[in-house]
Tab-separated table of N, CA and C in Angstrom:
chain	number	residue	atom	x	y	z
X	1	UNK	N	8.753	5.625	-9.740
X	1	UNK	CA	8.389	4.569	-8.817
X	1	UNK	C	7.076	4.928	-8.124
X	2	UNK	N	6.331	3.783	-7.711
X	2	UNK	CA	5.164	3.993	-7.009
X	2	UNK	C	4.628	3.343	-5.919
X	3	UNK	N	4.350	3.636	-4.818
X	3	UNK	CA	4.077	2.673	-3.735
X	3	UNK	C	2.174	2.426	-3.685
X	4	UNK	N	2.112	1.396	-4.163
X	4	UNK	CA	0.023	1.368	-3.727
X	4	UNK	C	-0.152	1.010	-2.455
X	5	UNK	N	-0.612	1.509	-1.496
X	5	UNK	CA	-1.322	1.572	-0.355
X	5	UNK	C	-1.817	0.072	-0.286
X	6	UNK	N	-1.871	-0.159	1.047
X	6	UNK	CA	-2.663	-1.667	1.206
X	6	UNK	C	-4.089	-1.701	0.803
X	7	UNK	N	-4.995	-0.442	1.181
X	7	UNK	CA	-6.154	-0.084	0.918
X	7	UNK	C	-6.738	-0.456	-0.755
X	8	UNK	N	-5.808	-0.067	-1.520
X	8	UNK	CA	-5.870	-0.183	-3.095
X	8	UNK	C	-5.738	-1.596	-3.257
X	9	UNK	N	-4.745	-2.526	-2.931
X	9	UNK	CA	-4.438	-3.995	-3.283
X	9	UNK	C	-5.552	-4.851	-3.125
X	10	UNK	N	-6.148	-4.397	-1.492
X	10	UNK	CA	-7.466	-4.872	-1.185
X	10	UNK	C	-8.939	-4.140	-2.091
X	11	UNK	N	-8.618	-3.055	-2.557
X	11	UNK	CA	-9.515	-2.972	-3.210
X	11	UNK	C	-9.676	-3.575	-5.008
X	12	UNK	N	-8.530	-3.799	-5.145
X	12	UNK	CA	-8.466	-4.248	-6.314
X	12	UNK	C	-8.258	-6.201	-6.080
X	13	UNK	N	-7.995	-6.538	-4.917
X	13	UNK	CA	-8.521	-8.096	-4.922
X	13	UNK	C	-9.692	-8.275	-4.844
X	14	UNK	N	-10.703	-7.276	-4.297
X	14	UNK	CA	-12.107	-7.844	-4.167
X	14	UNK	C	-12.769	-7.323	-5.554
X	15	UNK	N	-12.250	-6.594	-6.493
X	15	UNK	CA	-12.840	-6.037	-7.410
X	15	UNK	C	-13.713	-5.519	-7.264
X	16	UNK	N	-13.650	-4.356	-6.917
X	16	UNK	CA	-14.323	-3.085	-6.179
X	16	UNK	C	-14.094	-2.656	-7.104
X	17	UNK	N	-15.268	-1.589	-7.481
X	17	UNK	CA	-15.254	-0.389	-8.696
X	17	UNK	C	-13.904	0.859	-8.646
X	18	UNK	N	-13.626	0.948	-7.138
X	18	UNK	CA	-11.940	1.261	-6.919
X	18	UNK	C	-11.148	0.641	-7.624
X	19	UNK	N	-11.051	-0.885	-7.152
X	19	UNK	CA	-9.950	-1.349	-7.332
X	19	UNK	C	-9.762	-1.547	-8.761
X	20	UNK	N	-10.948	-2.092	-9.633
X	20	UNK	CA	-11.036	-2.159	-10.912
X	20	UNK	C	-10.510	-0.891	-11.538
X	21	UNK	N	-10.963	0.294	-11.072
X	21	UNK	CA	-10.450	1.518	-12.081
X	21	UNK	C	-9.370	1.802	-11.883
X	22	UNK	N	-8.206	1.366	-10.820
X	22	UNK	CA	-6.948	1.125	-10.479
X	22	UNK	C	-6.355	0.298	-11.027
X	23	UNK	N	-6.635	-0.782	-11.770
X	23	UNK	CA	-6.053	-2.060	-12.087
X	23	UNK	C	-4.683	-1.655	-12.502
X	24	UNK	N	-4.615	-0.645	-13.764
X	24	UNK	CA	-3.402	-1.032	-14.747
X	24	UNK	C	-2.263	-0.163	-13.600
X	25	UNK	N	-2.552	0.184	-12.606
X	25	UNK	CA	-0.957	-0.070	-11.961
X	25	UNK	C	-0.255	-0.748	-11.896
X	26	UNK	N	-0.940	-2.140	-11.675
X	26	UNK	CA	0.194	-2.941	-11.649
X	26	UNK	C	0.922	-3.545	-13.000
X	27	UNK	N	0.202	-2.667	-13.930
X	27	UNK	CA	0.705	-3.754	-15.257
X	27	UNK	C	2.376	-3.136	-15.558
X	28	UNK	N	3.024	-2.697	-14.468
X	28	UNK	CA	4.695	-2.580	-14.662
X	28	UNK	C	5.403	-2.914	-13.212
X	29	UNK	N	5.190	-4.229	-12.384
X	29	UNK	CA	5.620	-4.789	-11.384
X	29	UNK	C	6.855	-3.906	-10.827
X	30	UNK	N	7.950	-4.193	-11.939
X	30	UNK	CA	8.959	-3.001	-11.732
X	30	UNK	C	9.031	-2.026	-11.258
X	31	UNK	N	7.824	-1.363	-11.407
X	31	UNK	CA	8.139	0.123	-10.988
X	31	UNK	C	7.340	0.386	-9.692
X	32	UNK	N	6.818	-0.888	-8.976
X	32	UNK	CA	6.247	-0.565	-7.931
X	32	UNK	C	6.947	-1.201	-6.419
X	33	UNK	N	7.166	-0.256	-5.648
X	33	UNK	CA	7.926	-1.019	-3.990
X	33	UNK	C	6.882	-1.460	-3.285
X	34	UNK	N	7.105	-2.025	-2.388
X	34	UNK	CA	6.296	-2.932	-1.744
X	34	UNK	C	6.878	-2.959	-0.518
X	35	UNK	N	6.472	-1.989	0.352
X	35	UNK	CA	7.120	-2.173	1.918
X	35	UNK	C	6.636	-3.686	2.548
X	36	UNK	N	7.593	-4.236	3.679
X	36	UNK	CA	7.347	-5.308	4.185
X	36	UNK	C	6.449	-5.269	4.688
X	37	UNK	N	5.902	-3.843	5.486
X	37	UNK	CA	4.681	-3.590	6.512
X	37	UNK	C	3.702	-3.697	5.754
X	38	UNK	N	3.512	-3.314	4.036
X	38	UNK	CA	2.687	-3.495	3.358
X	38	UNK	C	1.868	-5.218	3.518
X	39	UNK	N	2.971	-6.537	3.252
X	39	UNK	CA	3.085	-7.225	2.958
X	39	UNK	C	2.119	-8.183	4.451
X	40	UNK	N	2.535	-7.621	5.455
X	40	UNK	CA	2.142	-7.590	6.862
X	40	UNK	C	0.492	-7.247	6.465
X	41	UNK	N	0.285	-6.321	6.367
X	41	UNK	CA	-0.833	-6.020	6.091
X	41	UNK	C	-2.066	-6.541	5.648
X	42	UNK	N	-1.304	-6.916	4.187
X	42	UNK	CA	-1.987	-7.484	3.214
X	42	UNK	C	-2.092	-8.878	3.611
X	43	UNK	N	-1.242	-9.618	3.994
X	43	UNK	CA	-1.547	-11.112	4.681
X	43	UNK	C	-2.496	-11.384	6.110
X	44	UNK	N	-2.448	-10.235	6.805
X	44	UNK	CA	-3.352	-10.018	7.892
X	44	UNK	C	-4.979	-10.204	7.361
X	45	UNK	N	-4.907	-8.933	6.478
X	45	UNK	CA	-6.118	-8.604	5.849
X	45	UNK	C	-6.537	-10.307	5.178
X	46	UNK	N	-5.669	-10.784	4.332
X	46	UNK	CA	-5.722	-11.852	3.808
X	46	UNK	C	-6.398	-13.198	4.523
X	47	UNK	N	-5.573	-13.367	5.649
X	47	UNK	CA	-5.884	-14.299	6.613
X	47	UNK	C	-7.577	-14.605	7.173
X	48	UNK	N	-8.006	-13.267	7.554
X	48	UNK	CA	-9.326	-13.240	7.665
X	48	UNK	C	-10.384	-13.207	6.307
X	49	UNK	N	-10.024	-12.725	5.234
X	49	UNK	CA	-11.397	-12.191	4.590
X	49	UNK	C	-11.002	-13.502	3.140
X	50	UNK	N	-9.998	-14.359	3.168
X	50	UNK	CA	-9.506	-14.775	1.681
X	50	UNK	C	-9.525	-16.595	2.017
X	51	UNK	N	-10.061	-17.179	0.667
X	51	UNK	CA	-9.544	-18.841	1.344
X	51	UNK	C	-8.127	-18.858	1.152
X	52	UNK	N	-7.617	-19.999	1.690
X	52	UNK	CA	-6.510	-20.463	1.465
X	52	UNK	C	-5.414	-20.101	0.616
X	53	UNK	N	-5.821	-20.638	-0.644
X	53	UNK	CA	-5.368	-20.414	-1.779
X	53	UNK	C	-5.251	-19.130	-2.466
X	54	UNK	N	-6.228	-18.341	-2.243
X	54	UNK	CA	-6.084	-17.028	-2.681
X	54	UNK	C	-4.978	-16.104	-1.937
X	55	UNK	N	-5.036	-16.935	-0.330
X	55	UNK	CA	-4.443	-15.849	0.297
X	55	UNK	C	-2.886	-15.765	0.062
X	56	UNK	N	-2.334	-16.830	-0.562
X	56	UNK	CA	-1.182	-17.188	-1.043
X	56	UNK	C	-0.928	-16.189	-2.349
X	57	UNK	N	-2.014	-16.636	-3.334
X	57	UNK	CA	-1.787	-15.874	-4.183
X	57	UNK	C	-1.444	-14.187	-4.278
X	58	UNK	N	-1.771	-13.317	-3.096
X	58	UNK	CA	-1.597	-12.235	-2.888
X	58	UNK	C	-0.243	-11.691	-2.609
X	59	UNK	N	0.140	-12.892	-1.488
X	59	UNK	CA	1.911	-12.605	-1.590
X	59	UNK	C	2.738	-12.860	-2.802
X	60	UNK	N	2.712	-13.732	-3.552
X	60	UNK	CA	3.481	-13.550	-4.973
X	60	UNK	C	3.163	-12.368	-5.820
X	61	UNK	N	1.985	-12.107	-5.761
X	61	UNK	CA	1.464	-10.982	-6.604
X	61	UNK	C	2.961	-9.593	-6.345
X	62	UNK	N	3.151	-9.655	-4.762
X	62	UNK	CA	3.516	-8.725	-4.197
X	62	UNK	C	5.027	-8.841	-4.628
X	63	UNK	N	5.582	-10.054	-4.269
X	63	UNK	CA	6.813	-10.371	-4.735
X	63	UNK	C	7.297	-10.561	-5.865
X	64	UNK	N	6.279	-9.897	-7.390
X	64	UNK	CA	6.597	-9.569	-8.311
X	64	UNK	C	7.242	-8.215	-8.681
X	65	UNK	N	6.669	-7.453	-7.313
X	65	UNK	CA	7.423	-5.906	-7.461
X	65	UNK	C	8.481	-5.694	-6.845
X	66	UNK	N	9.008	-4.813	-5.733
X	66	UNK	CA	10.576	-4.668	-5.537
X	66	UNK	C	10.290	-4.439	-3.909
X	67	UNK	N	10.429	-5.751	-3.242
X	67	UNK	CA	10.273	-5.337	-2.283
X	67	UNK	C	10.737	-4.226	-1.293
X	68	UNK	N	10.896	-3.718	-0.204
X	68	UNK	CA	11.672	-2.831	0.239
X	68	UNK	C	11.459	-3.231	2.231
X	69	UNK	N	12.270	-3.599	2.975
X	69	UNK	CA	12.152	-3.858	4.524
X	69	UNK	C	12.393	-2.735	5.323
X	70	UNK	N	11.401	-2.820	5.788
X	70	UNK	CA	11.856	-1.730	7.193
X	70	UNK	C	13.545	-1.349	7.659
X	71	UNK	N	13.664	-0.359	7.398
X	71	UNK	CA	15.340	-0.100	7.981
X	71	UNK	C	15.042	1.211	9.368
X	72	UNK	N	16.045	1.273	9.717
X	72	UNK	CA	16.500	2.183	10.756
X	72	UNK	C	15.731	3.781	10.478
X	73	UNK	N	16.592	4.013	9.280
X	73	UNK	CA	16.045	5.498	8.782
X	73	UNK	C	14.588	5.395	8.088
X	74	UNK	N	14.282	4.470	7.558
X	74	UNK	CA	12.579	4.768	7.661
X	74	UNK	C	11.361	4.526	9.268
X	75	UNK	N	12.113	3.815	9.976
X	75	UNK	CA	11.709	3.824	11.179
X	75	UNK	C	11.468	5.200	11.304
X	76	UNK	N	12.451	5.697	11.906
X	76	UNK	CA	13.131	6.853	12.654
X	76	UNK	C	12.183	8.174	11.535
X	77	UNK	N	12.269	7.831	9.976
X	77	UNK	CA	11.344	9.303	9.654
X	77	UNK	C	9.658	8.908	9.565
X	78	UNK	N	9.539	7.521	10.184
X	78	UNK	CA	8.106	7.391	9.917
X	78	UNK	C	7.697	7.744	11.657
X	79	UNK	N	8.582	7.557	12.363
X	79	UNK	CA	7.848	8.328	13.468
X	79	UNK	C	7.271	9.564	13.387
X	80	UNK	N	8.780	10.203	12.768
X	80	UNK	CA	8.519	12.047	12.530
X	80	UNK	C	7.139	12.671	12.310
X	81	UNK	N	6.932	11.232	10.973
X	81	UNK	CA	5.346	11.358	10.381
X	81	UNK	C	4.404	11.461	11.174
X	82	UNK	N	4.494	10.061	11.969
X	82	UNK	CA	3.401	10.243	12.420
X	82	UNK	C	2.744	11.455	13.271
X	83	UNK	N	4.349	11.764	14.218
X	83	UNK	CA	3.679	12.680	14.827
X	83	UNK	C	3.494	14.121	14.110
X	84	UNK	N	3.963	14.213	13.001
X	84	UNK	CA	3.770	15.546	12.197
X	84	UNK	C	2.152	15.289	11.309
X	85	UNK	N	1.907	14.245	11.310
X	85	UNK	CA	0.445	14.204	10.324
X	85	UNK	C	-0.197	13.374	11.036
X	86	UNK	N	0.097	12.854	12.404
X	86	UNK	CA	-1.023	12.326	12.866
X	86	UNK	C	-1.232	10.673	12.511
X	87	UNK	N	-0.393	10.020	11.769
X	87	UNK	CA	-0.662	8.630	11.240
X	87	UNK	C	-0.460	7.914	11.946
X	88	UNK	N	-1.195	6.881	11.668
X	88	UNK	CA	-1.271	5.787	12.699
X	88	UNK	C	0.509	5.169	12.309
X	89	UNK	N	0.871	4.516	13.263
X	89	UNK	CA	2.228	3.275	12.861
X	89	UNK	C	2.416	3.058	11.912
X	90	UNK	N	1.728	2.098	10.968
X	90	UNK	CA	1.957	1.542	9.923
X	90	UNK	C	1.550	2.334	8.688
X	91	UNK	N	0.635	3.276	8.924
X	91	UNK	CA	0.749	4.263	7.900
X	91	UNK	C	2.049	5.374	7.920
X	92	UNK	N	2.417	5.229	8.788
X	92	UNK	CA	3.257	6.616	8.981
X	92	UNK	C	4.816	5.558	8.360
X	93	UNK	N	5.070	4.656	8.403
X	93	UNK	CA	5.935	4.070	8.245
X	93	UNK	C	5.890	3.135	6.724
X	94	UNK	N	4.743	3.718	5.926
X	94	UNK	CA	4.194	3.039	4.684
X	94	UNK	C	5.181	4.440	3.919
X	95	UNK	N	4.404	5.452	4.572
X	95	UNK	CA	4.051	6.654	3.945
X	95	UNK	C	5.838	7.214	3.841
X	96	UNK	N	6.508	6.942	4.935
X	96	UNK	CA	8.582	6.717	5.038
X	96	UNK	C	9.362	6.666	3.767
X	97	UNK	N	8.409	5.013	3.739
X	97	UNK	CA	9.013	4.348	2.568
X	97	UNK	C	9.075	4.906	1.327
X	98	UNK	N	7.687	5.658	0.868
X	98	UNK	CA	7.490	6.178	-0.412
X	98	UNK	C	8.824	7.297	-0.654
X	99	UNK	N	8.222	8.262	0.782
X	99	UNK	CA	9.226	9.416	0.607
X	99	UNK	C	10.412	8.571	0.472
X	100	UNK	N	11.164	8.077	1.554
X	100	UNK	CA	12.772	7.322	1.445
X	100	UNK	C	13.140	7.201	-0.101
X	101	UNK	N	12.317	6.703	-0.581
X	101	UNK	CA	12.412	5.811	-2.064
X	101	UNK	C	12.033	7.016	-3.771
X	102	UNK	N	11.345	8.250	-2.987
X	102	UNK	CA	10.896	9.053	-3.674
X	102	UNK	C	9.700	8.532	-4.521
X	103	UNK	N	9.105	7.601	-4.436
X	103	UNK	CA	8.576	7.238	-4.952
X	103	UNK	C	6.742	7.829	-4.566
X	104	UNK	N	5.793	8.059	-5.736
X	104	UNK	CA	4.315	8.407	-5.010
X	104	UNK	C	3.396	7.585	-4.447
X	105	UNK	N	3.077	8.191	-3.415
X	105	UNK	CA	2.151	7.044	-2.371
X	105	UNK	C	0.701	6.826	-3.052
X	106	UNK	N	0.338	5.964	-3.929
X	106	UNK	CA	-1.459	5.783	-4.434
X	106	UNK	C	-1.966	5.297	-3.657
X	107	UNK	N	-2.897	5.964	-3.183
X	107	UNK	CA	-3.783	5.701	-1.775
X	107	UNK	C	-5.241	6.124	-1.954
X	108	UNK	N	-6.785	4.958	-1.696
X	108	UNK	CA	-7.335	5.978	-1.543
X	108	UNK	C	-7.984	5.950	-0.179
X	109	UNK	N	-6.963	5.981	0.647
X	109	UNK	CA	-7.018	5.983	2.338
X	109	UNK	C	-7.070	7.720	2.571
X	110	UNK	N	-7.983	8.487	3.031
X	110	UNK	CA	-8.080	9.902	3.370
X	110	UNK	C	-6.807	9.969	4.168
X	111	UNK	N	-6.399	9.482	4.827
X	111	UNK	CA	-5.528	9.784	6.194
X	111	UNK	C	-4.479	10.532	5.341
X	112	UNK	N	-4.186	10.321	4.146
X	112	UNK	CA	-2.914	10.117	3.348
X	112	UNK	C	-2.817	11.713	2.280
X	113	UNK	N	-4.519	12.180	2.378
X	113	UNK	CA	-4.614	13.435	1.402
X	113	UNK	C	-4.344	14.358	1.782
X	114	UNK	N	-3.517	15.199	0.500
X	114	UNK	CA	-3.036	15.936	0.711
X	114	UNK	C	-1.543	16.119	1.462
X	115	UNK	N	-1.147	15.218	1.719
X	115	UNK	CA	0.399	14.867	1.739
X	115	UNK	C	1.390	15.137	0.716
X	116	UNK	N	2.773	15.919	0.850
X	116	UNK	CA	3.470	15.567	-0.441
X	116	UNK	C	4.015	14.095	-0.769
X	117	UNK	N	3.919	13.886	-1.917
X	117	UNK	CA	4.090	12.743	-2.785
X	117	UNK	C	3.360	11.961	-2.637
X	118	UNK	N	1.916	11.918	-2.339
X	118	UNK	CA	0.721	11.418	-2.284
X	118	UNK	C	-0.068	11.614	-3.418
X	119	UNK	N	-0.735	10.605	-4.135
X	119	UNK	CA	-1.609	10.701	-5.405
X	119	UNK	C	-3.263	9.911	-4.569
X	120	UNK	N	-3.648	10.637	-3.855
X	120	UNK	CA	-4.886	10.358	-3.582
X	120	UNK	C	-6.400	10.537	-4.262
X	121	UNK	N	-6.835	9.329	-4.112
X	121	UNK	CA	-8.042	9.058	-4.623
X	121	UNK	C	-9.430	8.282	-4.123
X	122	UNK	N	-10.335	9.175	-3.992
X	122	UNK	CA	-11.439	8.967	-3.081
X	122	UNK	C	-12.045	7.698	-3.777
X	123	UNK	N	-12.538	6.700	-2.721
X	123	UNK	CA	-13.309	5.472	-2.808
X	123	UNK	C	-14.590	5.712	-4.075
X	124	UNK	N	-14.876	5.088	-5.028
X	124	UNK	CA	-15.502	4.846	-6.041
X	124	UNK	C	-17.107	4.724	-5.087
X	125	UNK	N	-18.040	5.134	-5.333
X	125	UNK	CA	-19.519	4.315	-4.741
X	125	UNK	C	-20.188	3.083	-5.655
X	126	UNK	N	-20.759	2.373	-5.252
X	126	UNK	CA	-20.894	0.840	-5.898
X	126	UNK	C	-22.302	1.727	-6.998
């Protein structure tokens, strides 16, 4: 299983030389979770930078993989996180989910390197 970072989704909607060399993650929906906070995220991000129509299109994209909602015990170990690595909220509670789920976090958000079960990867230059 694999969790992609919001950072990656957005980099691979704008087709960024990131996001492009990332693409074939998603080509197995299945095997990827999709935290709700992700989803939060990505529609935020969406709202401002996407028309209408596209911005729609981003949530189905998402709801092709397996979603996963905030529960109690990822709350409770994404605090731990944060305050053990310093993450902001919603990273620290992204980053929960992966572990909870065992699944690897693809990120190429620095905050995230060098973490276990983190597959980090530095931003592409144009």
């Amino acid at each position: 299983m694999i969790l992609i970072d919001t950072c990656l989704w957005i980099e691979s909607i704008c087709q960024t030389p990131t996001g492009k060399q990332h693409q074939a993650l998603w080509s197995h929906p299945d095997e990827i979770i999709v935290p709700t906070l992700l989803q939060f995220e990505l529609r935020r991000w969406a709202n401002r930078a996407l028309r209408e129509d596209e911005n729609a299109e981003v949530l189905v994209t998402t709801r092709n993989c397996q979603i996963v909602a905030l529960t109690e015990a990822i709350a409770l170990l994404g605090a731990d996180y944060s305050t053990q690595y310093k993450l902001p909220a919603i990273d620290a509670m992204i980053y929960a989910t992966a572990v909870e789920h065992n699944a690897t976090l693809i990120t190429c958000d620095s905050l995230f390197e060098g973490l276990p079960l983190v597959d980090y990867h530095a931003k592409l230059t144009q």
